[in-house]
Amino acid sequence: MDNFLWWRDGVIYQIYPRSFADSNGDGLGDLDGIISHLDYLEDLGIDAIWLSPIYPTPDKDFGYDVSNYVDVDARFGTLEDFDRLVAETHQRGIRIILDLVLNHTSDQHPWFLESRSSRDNPKRDWYIWKDNPNNWQASFGGKAWEFDPGTGQFYLHLFTKEQPDVNWRNPEVRKAQLGVFRFWLERGVDGFRLDVFNAYFKDPDLADNPPKFGLRGFDRQRHIHDIDQPEMMPFLNEMRTLLDSYPERYVVGETYFATPQKTVSYCGPDKLHAAFSFDFTTFNSALAEAFQLYKWSPLWIMKQFILREQTFNAAGIWPTTVMSNHDLPRAASRYARGENDSQPFLAMALLLTLRGTPFLYFGEEIGMRDIHLRHSEILDPPGRKYWPIYTGRDGCRSPMQWDDSAFAGFSTVKPWLPVHPDYKWRNVATEQTDLNSLFNFTKKLLALRKENPALRRGDFIPLKTRGSMLAFLRRTHEQTVLVAMNFNNQSVNYNLPDGKWHILLSSAQSSPGSLAPFEIQISIRQ
Ligand code: NOJ
């Protein structure tokens, strides 16, 4: 494969470690559990894994509150287990990316324990302390400032009060955080996903945010002073220089409420390689959000994608595609009625054929659905806070469904979150034996991407189609591939672009130029 660059041409599979596989029978996934399924991932055909946080954590935000950046939580394993995981992953030609949560620590991190111990502690300025709070809101609800009775000041937290924001303006903090990158690079990791990186720097005067219309307190402000500060850029340069001193490393940023223009401005040869754009997972109004109305129609998808192409292409930045992750209802739950997989097939086809690096969320390949929890079962902090308006993110974090044995083969004991009741028939083992399953479709599509450069790197050319259809070309000098999809339960005929077309993959075996209900057809010009 000429010029195959893993993070641009490959597919990145997100593992939420506590829900992937439990090897030691404590109901929580772990590193050994991941190791035991690396053959599965190799066979599926992905190129890299991204692990959500594996560091020691008091679990106030399920790992996104880190109490030690340079260790592994004992419930997941040890640093030696991690080294084994890296070696085993690399042996299979798979890369490994870690999630770095550097905007905030846990309030149990030794840095914060020191910082809050007295006003003149040398680490006092490692966090953001103030006598009088400004108007900033925490995105998980309530004010962004918590009073510390011990020292009589307020500290800033953009998420839960157990996640104090570090002070990135302090040079010692920057040095320490770069040390975290170095620590994991030296252990052989291939890259990082940076949690809410564009929130690292805050306005130096901590000025109030101006108001705007919105439902929750957090949405009733324009976030111009708490995120997206210009000081981010020199840090990105510094960090990239460090990464580039190792071969083929990668860093992708999780943009936090950034416009597409802002998002691309953080990427480039001396900044991030990529930053997420959540084109298919956001609502287009506060009202739509209140009613959880996700848009999903060929016209809308095309519009979103063309808009994204305009921004990313113009800036020469390679895009990423995300349909599901650990913060959102799964795409299969957003778009499908019940257990019907027509829409999840379409979502998977888009994820793997649009221009950009696909991020595949564990279980997406078998069409896993969100679990429903009673109020008393909810664990996620914003879910507990906003129930019943918002029920939180536990739904998409339920255990991986490996087979039809007790607890879906995830664990031998009751897992930390319930297994989805459909696991008896929706599981890896069952779908592997069904040639028409979403699993096998995904696997074939992943193989097709490997074989056809146009699907990985080709230009994107939208085609004009009827309402229920969506079609586009992916084109390189050598190849032209046509992707055609029918979003409706009626068959449709369409005009093929000039040339002779050979079908590479179809979900319903129609001939070129016609599509059965919900069919996806991928053809190559001969
Ligand atoms: C974004 C992460 O994806 C989310 O899971 C987490 O709660 C917040 N950042 C805070 O770290």
Coordinates of C-alpha atoms and ligand atoms in Angstrom, one line a residue:
M1 CA 0.0 0.0 0.0
D2 CA 1.8 3.1 -1.2
N3 CA 1.9 6.1 1.1
F4 CA -0.4 4.6 3.7
L5 CA -0.4 7.1 6.5
W6 CA -2.1 5.5 9.4
W7 CA -4.0 8.4 10.9
R8 CA -5.1 9.9 7.5
D9 CA -5.9 6.7 5.6
G10 CA -6.7 4.4 8.5
V11 CA -9.7 4.0 10.7
I12 CA -9.5 4.7 14.5
Y13 CA -11.6 2.6 16.8
Q14 CA -12.5 4.2 20.1
I15 CA -12.5 1.9 23.2
Y16 CA -14.2 3.0 26.4
P17 CA -12.0 0.7 28.5
R18 CA -14.4 0.1 31.4
S19 CA -17.0 -1.2 29.0
F20 CA -14.9 -3.3 26.6
A21 CA -13.9 -6.5 28.3
D22 CA -13.5 -7.5 31.9
S23 CA -10.7 -10.0 32.4
N24 CA -10.6 -10.2 36.2
G25 CA -14.3 -10.5 37.1
D26 CA -14.8 -7.2 38.9
G27 CA -17.5 -5.9 36.5
L28 CA -15.2 -3.3 35.0
G29 CA -13.3 -3.6 31.7
D30 CA -9.5 -3.5 31.9
L31 CA -6.3 -3.6 29.9
D32 CA -6.0 -7.4 29.8
G33 CA -9.6 -7.5 28.5
I34 CA -8.5 -5.2 25.6
I35 CA -5.4 -7.4 24.9
S36 CA -7.6 -10.5 24.7
H37 CA -9.7 -8.9 21.9
L38 CA -6.9 -7.5 19.8
D39 CA -7.2 -10.4 17.4
Y40 CA -10.8 -9.4 17.0
L41 CA -9.9 -5.8 16.1
E42 CA -7.2 -7.0 13.7
D43 CA -9.6 -9.2 12.0
L44 CA -12.2 -6.4 11.8
G45 CA -9.6 -4.3 10.0
I46 CA -9.2 -1.1 12.0
D47 CA -5.8 0.7 12.1
A48 CA -5.6 2.3 15.5
I49 CA -7.3 2.3 18.9
W50 CA -8.0 5.3 21.0
L51 CA -8.5 4.5 24.7
S52 CA -10.7 6.8 26.8
P53 CA -8.8 7.6 30.0
I54 CA -7.1 4.7 31.8
Y55 CA -5.5 6.8 34.6
P56 CA -6.2 6.6 38.3
T57 CA -9.5 8.4 38.9
P58 CA -12.0 8.9 41.7
D59 CA -14.7 8.4 38.9
K60 CA -16.5 11.7 39.5
D61 CA -16.6 11.9 35.7
F62 CA -15.7 8.3 34.9
G63 CA -12.0 8.8 34.2
Y64 CA -12.2 12.3 32.8
D65 CA -11.2 13.4 36.4
V66 CA -7.6 12.2 36.6
S67 CA -5.7 12.0 39.9
N68 CA -2.4 10.9 38.3
Y69 CA -1.5 11.5 34.7
V70 CA 1.4 9.0 34.6
D71 CA 0.0 5.8 35.9
V72 CA -2.8 3.3 35.2
D73 CA -5.8 3.0 37.4
A74 CA -5.3 -0.2 39.5
R75 CA -8.8 -1.5 38.4
F76 CA -7.6 -1.4 34.8
G77 CA -4.1 -2.9 35.4
T78 CA -0.6 -1.6 35.8
L79 CA 2.0 0.2 33.7
E80 CA 3.5 -3.2 32.9
D81 CA 0.1 -4.3 31.5
F82 CA 0.1 -1.1 29.5
D83 CA 3.5 -1.8 28.1
R84 CA 2.2 -5.3 27.1
L85 CA -0.8 -3.7 25.5
V86 CA 1.4 -1.4 23.4
A87 CA 3.6 -4.3 22.3
E88 CA 0.7 -6.6 21.4
T89 CA -1.1 -3.8 19.6
H90 CA 2.0 -2.9 17.6
Q91 CA 2.7 -6.5 16.8
R92 CA -0.6 -6.6 14.9
G93 CA 0.2 -3.4 13.0
I94 CA -2.3 -1.4 15.1
R95 CA -1.5 2.0 16.5
I96 CA -2.5 3.2 20.0
I97 CA -3.8 6.7 21.0
L98 CA -4.3 7.9 24.6
D99 CA -6.9 10.4 25.8
L100 CA -5.1 13.3 27.6
V101 CA -7.4 15.3 29.9
L102 CA -5.2 18.3 30.6
N103 CA -7.7 21.1 30.9
H104 CA -8.5 20.0 34.5
T105 CA -7.4 17.4 37.0
S106 CA -9.3 15.6 39.7
D107 CA -9.7 17.5 42.9
Q108 CA -7.7 14.5 44.4
H109 CA -4.7 15.1 42.2
P110 CA -1.7 15.9 44.4
W111 CA -1.2 19.2 42.5
F112 CA -4.7 20.3 43.6
L113 CA -4.3 19.0 47.1
E114 CA -1.2 21.1 47.4
S115 CA -2.8 24.1 45.7
R116 CA -5.8 24.2 48.0
S117 CA -3.7 23.6 51.2
S118 CA -2.8 27.3 51.6
R119 CA -2.8 30.5 49.7
D120 CA 1.0 30.6 49.7
N121 CA 1.6 27.1 48.7
P122 CA 4.0 27.0 45.7
K123 CA 1.3 25.2 43.6
R124 CA -1.5 27.7 44.5
D125 CA -1.2 29.3 41.1
W126 CA -1.3 26.0 39.3
Y127 CA -5.1 26.4 39.4
I128 CA -7.4 29.4 39.0
W129 CA -8.4 31.0 42.2
K130 CA -10.5 34.2 42.7
D131 CA -11.9 36.2 45.6
N132 CA -15.1 36.9 43.7
P133 CA -16.5 34.6 41.0
N134 CA -17.4 36.0 37.5
N135 CA -20.5 34.9 35.6
W136 CA -19.1 31.7 34.0
Q137 CA -21.1 28.6 34.1
A138 CA -20.0 24.9 34.4
S139 CA -21.1 22.9 31.4
F140 CA -22.4 20.2 33.7
G141 CA -24.6 22.7 35.4
G142 CA -24.4 25.5 38.0
K143 CA -21.7 28.1 38.5
A144 CA -18.2 27.4 37.3
W145 CA -16.8 28.5 40.7
E146 CA -16.6 26.5 43.9
F147 CA -15.8 28.1 47.3
D148 CA -13.0 26.6 49.3
P149 CA -13.7 27.3 52.9
G150 CA -10.1 26.3 53.9
T151 CA -8.5 29.2 52.1
G152 CA -11.5 31.5 51.6
Q153 CA -11.3 31.7 47.7
F154 CA -13.2 30.3 44.8
Y155 CA -11.6 27.9 42.2
L156 CA -12.7 27.5 38.6
H157 CA -14.1 24.3 37.2
L158 CA -15.7 24.2 33.8
F159 CA -17.1 20.7 34.4
T160 CA -18.0 19.1 37.8
K161 CA -16.7 20.8 41.0
E162 CA -14.4 17.8 41.4
Q163 CA -12.6 18.7 38.2
P164 CA -10.7 22.0 38.9
D165 CA -9.3 23.7 35.8
V166 CA -5.5 24.0 35.8
N167 CA -3.8 27.4 35.1
W168 CA -2.2 27.0 31.7
R169 CA -0.8 30.5 32.0
N170 CA 1.6 29.3 34.6
P171 CA 4.9 28.2 32.8
E172 CA 5.5 25.4 35.4
V173 CA 2.1 23.9 34.6
R174 CA 2.9 24.0 30.8
K175 CA 6.2 22.3 31.5
A176 CA 4.5 19.6 33.7
Q177 CA 1.9 19.0 31.0
L178 CA 4.5 18.6 28.3
G179 CA 6.1 16.1 30.6
V180 CA 2.9 14.1 30.5
F181 CA 3.1 13.9 26.7
R182 CA 6.7 12.9 26.9
F183 CA 6.1 10.2 29.5
W184 CA 3.6 8.4 27.2
L185 CA 5.5 9.0 24.0
E186 CA 8.5 7.3 25.6
R187 CA 6.2 4.3 26.5
G188 CA 5.5 4.0 22.8
V189 CA 2.1 5.5 22.2
D190 CA 1.4 6.7 18.7
G191 CA -0.7 9.7 19.5
F192 CA -3.2 11.6 21.7
R193 CA -6.8 12.7 21.7
L194 CA -6.8 16.0 23.7
D195 CA -9.9 16.5 25.8
V196 CA -11.5 20.0 25.4
F197 CA -8.1 21.4 24.4
N198 CA -9.5 24.8 23.3
A199 CA -10.5 25.5 26.9
Y200 CA -7.0 25.3 28.2
F201 CA -6.4 29.1 28.3
K202 CA -8.9 31.5 29.8
D203 CA -9.2 35.3 29.4
P204 CA -6.3 36.8 31.5
D205 CA -8.8 39.1 33.3
L206 CA -11.4 36.4 33.6
A207 CA -14.0 38.8 32.2
D208 CA -17.7 38.0 32.2
N209 CA -19.2 36.2 29.2
P210 CA -21.9 38.2 27.3
P211 CA -25.4 36.7 27.4
K212 CA -27.3 34.9 24.6
F213 CA -30.5 33.0 24.2
G214 CA -30.4 29.4 25.4
L215 CA -32.1 26.8 27.6
R216 CA -29.5 25.8 30.2
G217 CA -27.5 28.4 32.1
F218 CA -24.4 27.3 30.2
D219 CA -26.1 27.9 26.9
R220 CA -27.2 31.4 27.9
Q221 CA -23.7 32.8 27.4
R222 CA -21.5 33.5 24.5
H223 CA -18.3 31.6 25.4
I224 CA -15.8 34.1 24.3
H225 CA -13.7 34.5 27.5
D226 CA -13.7 30.9 28.9
I227 CA -12.4 29.2 25.7
D228 CA -10.6 29.9 22.4
Q229 CA -7.9 32.3 23.7
P230 CA -5.0 33.2 21.3
E231 CA -2.3 31.8 23.8
M232 CA -3.4 28.4 22.7
M233 CA -1.4 28.7 19.5
P234 CA 2.2 29.0 20.9
F235 CA 1.5 26.0 23.1
L236 CA 0.2 23.9 20.1
N237 CA 3.5 24.8 18.3
E238 CA 5.6 23.7 21.3
M239 CA 3.6 20.5 21.7
R240 CA 3.8 19.6 18.0
T241 CA 7.6 20.2 18.0
L242 CA 7.8 17.6 20.8
L243 CA 5.6 15.1 18.9
D244 CA 7.5 15.5 15.7
S245 CA 10.7 14.5 17.4
Y246 CA 9.2 11.0 17.4
P247 CA 8.3 9.3 14.1
E248 CA 4.7 9.3 12.8
R249 CA 2.9 10.6 15.9
Y250 CA -0.6 12.1 15.8
V251 CA -2.7 14.5 17.8
V252 CA -6.4 15.1 17.4
G253 CA -8.2 17.7 19.5
E254 CA -11.6 17.6 20.9
T255 CA -13.0 21.0 20.1
Y256 CA -15.4 22.3 22.6
F257 CA -18.1 24.5 21.1
A258 CA -15.9 25.8 18.3
T259 CA -17.0 27.0 14.9
P260 CA -15.6 25.0 11.9
Q261 CA -13.4 28.0 11.1
K262 CA -12.0 28.0 14.6
T263 CA -11.6 24.2 14.5
V264 CA -9.4 24.4 11.4
S265 CA -7.4 27.3 12.8
Y266 CA -6.0 24.9 15.4
C267 CA -4.8 22.4 12.8
G268 CA -1.7 22.5 10.5
P269 CA 1.8 21.3 10.2
D270 CA 2.9 23.1 13.4
K271 CA -0.4 22.6 15.3
L272 CA -2.7 19.7 15.7
H273 CA -3.0 17.1 12.9
A274 CA -6.7 17.2 13.2
A275 CA -9.6 18.4 15.4
F276 CA -13.1 16.9 15.7
S277 CA -15.9 18.4 13.8
F278 CA -19.2 17.0 15.1
D279 CA -21.1 17.6 11.8
F280 CA -23.5 14.8 12.3
T281 CA -24.1 14.8 16.0
T282 CA -25.1 18.3 16.9
F283 CA -28.5 19.9 17.0
N284 CA -29.2 22.9 14.8
S285 CA -31.2 24.7 17.4
A286 CA -31.7 24.9 21.2
L287 CA -35.3 23.7 20.7
A288 CA -34.2 20.7 18.7
E289 CA -31.8 19.9 21.5
A290 CA -34.6 20.1 24.1
F291 CA -36.7 17.6 22.2
Q292 CA -33.6 15.5 21.2
L293 CA -34.6 15.9 17.6
Y294 CA -31.6 14.8 15.5
K295 CA -31.7 15.7 11.9
W296 CA -31.1 12.9 9.4
S297 CA -32.0 13.2 5.8
P298 CA -30.0 12.9 2.6
L299 CA -30.3 16.6 1.9
W300 CA -29.3 17.7 5.4
I301 CA -26.3 15.2 5.5
M302 CA -25.1 16.4 2.1
K303 CA -25.4 20.1 3.2
Q304 CA -23.5 19.4 6.4
F305 CA -20.8 17.6 4.5
I306 CA -20.5 20.2 1.8
L307 CA -20.2 22.9 4.4
R308 CA -17.5 20.9 6.2
E309 CA -15.6 20.3 2.9
Q310 CA -15.7 24.0 2.1
T311 CA -14.0 24.9 5.4
F312 CA -11.6 22.0 5.7
N313 CA -10.6 21.8 2.0
A314 CA -10.0 25.5 1.8
A315 CA -7.7 25.3 4.8
G316 CA -6.0 22.2 3.6
I317 CA -6.9 20.4 6.8
W318 CA -7.7 16.7 6.8
P319 CA -11.2 16.2 8.4
T320 CA -12.5 13.5 10.8
T321 CA -15.9 11.8 10.8
V322 CA -17.7 10.9 14.0
M323 CA -21.1 9.3 14.2
S324 CA -20.9 8.1 17.8
N325 CA -18.7 8.4 20.9
H326 CA -18.9 8.1 24.7
D327 CA -20.7 11.5 25.1
L328 CA -23.6 11.0 22.7
P329 CA -26.6 8.8 22.1
R330 CA -25.2 6.1 19.7
A331 CA -26.0 6.8 16.0
A332 CA -28.0 3.5 15.9
S333 CA -30.2 4.9 18.7
R334 CA -30.5 8.3 17.2
Y335 CA -31.6 7.2 13.7
A336 CA -33.1 3.7 13.9
R337 CA -36.6 2.8 14.9
G338 CA -36.2 0.0 17.4
E339 CA -33.9 -2.8 16.3
N340 CA -34.2 -2.3 12.6
D341 CA -30.7 -1.8 11.2
S342 CA -31.4 0.0 7.9
Q343 CA -30.3 3.4 9.3
P344 CA -27.3 2.1 11.1
F345 CA -26.1 0.5 7.8
L346 CA -26.4 3.9 6.2
A347 CA -24.6 5.7 9.0
M348 CA -21.8 3.2 8.8
A349 CA -21.5 3.6 5.1
L350 CA -21.3 7.4 5.5
L351 CA -18.7 7.1 8.3
L352 CA -16.4 4.9 6.2
T353 CA -16.8 6.5 2.8
L354 CA -16.9 10.3 3.4
R355 CA -13.6 12.2 3.1
G356 CA -11.9 12.2 6.5
T357 CA -10.5 9.9 9.2
P358 CA -13.4 7.8 10.5
F359 CA -13.7 7.3 14.3
L360 CA -15.6 4.1 15.0
Y361 CA -17.0 3.8 18.5
F362 CA -16.8 0.3 20.1
G363 CA -20.0 -1.7 19.4
E364 CA -21.0 0.5 16.5
E365 CA -19.9 -2.3 14.2
I366 CA -22.7 -4.5 15.6
G367 CA -25.3 -1.7 15.8
M368 CA -25.3 -1.5 19.6
R369 CA -28.1 0.6 21.0
D370 CA -28.2 2.8 24.1
I371 CA -29.5 1.3 27.3
H372 CA -32.3 2.9 29.2
L373 CA -31.9 3.5 32.8
R374 CA -34.3 4.3 35.7
H375 CA -33.5 7.6 37.5
S376 CA -32.0 5.8 40.4
E377 CA -29.6 3.9 38.1
I378 CA -28.1 7.0 36.4
L379 CA -24.4 7.4 37.1
D380 CA -23.4 10.2 34.8
P381 CA -23.1 13.6 36.7
P382 CA -25.0 15.8 34.1
G383 CA -27.6 13.1 33.8
R384 CA -28.3 13.1 37.5
K385 CA -28.3 16.9 37.5
Y386 CA -30.6 17.5 34.6
W387 CA -32.9 14.4 34.8
P388 CA -35.6 14.2 33.2
I389 CA -34.7 16.9 30.7
Y390 CA -31.4 15.3 30.0
T391 CA -30.7 11.7 31.1
G392 CA -26.9 11.7 30.7
R393 CA -24.4 9.7 28.8
D394 CA -24.6 6.3 30.5
G395 CA -26.8 5.0 27.6
C396 CA -24.0 4.8 25.1
R397 CA -21.5 3.4 27.6
S398 CA -23.0 0.0 28.3
P399 CA -20.8 -3.1 28.1
M400 CA -19.7 -4.6 24.7
Q401 CA -21.9 -7.4 23.6
W402 CA -19.5 -10.2 22.7
D403 CA -21.8 -13.2 22.8
D404 CA -25.1 -14.5 24.2
S405 CA -23.7 -15.9 27.5
A406 CA -24.5 -14.2 30.8
F407 CA -23.5 -10.5 30.8
A408 CA -22.9 -10.8 27.0
G409 CA -19.4 -12.3 27.5
F410 CA -18.2 -8.9 28.8
S411 CA -17.8 -10.2 32.4
T412 CA -18.6 -13.1 34.7
V413 CA -20.3 -10.8 37.2
K414 CA -22.8 -7.9 37.1
P415 CA -21.1 -5.1 35.2
W416 CA -20.8 -1.5 36.3
L417 CA -23.6 -0.6 33.9
P418 CA -26.3 -3.0 32.7
V419 CA -25.9 -4.9 29.4
H420 CA -28.5 -4.0 26.8
P421 CA -31.3 -6.6 26.9
D422 CA -30.9 -7.2 23.1
Y423 CA -27.5 -8.9 23.7
K424 CA -29.0 -12.4 23.3
W425 CA -29.1 -11.9 19.6
R426 CA -27.3 -8.6 19.0
N427 CA -23.7 -9.7 19.7
V428 CA -20.4 -10.2 17.9
A429 CA -20.6 -14.0 17.8
T430 CA -24.0 -14.0 16.2
E431 CA -23.3 -11.3 13.7
Q432 CA -20.0 -12.9 12.7
T433 CA -22.0 -15.9 11.4
D434 CA -24.6 -13.9 9.6
L435 CA -23.3 -12.8 6.2
N436 CA -25.9 -10.0 6.0
S437 CA -25.1 -8.5 9.4
L438 CA -23.9 -5.0 10.0
F439 CA -20.7 -6.5 11.4
N440 CA -19.9 -8.2 8.1
F441 CA -20.9 -5.2 6.1
T442 CA -18.5 -3.0 8.2
K443 CA -15.8 -5.6 7.8
K444 CA -16.2 -5.6 4.0
L445 CA -16.3 -1.9 3.9
L446 CA -13.1 -1.6 6.0
A447 CA -11.4 -4.0 3.6
L448 CA -12.6 -2.0 0.6
R449 CA -11.1 1.2 2.0
K450 CA -7.8 -0.6 2.3
E451 CA -7.9 -1.8 -1.3
N452 CA -9.1 1.4 -2.9
P453 CA -7.2 4.6 -2.5
A454 CA -10.1 6.7 -3.8
L455 CA -12.2 5.7 -0.7
R456 CA -9.4 6.8 1.6
R457 CA -7.9 9.8 0.0
G458 CA -10.0 10.7 -3.0
D459 CA -11.6 14.1 -3.6
F460 CA -15.3 14.3 -2.7
I461 CA -17.7 15.2 -5.5
P462 CA -21.4 15.5 -4.5
L463 CA -23.9 14.3 -7.1
K464 CA -27.4 15.7 -7.6
T465 CA -30.0 13.1 -6.8
R466 CA -33.7 12.7 -5.9
G467 CA -34.9 13.5 -2.3
S468 CA -34.5 10.0 -0.9
M469 CA -31.1 9.3 -2.3
L470 CA -27.6 10.5 -1.6
A471 CA -24.7 10.0 -4.0
F472 CA -21.2 11.1 -4.3
L473 CA -17.9 10.3 -6.1
R474 CA -14.5 9.8 -4.5
R475 CA -11.8 10.3 -7.0
T476 CA -8.1 10.1 -7.3
H477 CA -6.0 10.1 -10.5
E478 CA -6.3 6.4 -10.8
Q479 CA -9.8 5.6 -9.5
T480 CA -13.3 6.9 -9.4
V481 CA -15.6 5.3 -6.9
L482 CA -19.4 6.0 -6.7
V483 CA -21.2 5.8 -3.4
A484 CA -25.0 5.7 -3.7
M485 CA -27.5 5.2 -0.9
N486 CA -31.2 5.0 -0.7
F487 CA -32.7 6.4 2.5
N488 CA -36.2 5.3 1.7
N489 CA -38.3 2.1 1.8
Q490 CA -39.2 2.4 -1.9
S491 CA -36.8 1.3 -4.7
V492 CA -35.3 4.1 -6.9
N493 CA -33.6 4.3 -10.2
Y494 CA -30.9 6.8 -10.8
N495 CA -28.7 8.1 -13.7
L496 CA -25.3 6.7 -13.5
P497 CA -22.5 9.1 -14.2
D498 CA -20.7 8.4 -17.6
G499 CA -18.8 5.2 -17.9
K500 CA -19.1 1.5 -17.1
W501 CA -19.6 0.8 -13.4
H502 CA -18.7 -2.4 -11.5
I503 CA -20.3 -2.9 -8.1
L504 CA -17.7 -3.5 -5.3
L505 CA -20.1 -3.8 -2.4
S506 CA -23.9 -3.6 -2.1
S507 CA -26.2 -4.2 0.8
A508 CA -29.0 -5.5 -1.4
Q509 CA -27.4 -6.7 -4.7
S510 CA -29.4 -4.5 -7.2
S511 CA -27.7 -3.7 -10.5
P512 CA -26.0 -0.4 -11.1
G513 CA -28.5 2.4 -11.6
S514 CA -31.1 1.1 -9.3
L515 CA -31.3 0.9 -5.5
A516 CA -33.6 -1.4 -3.4
P517 CA -35.1 0.1 -0.2
F518 CA -32.3 1.4 2.0
E519 CA -29.6 -0.1 -0.3
I520 CA -26.0 1.1 -0.2
Q521 CA -24.1 0.6 -3.4
I522 CA -20.4 1.2 -3.9
S523 CA -19.2 1.0 -7.5
I524 CA -16.0 1.6 -9.4
R525 CA -15.6 3.1 -12.8
Q526 CA -13.9 0.6 -15.1
Ligands
NOJ1 C1 -15.1 15.8 27.1 C2 -15.2 14.3 27.3 O1 -15.4 13.7 26.1 C3 -16.3 14.1 28.3 O2 -16.6 12.7 28.4 C4 -15.9 14.7 29.6 O3 -16.9 14.6 30.5 C5 -15.5 16.2 29.5 N1 -14.7 16.4 28.3 C6 -14.8 16.7 30.7 O4 -13.5 16.1 30.7

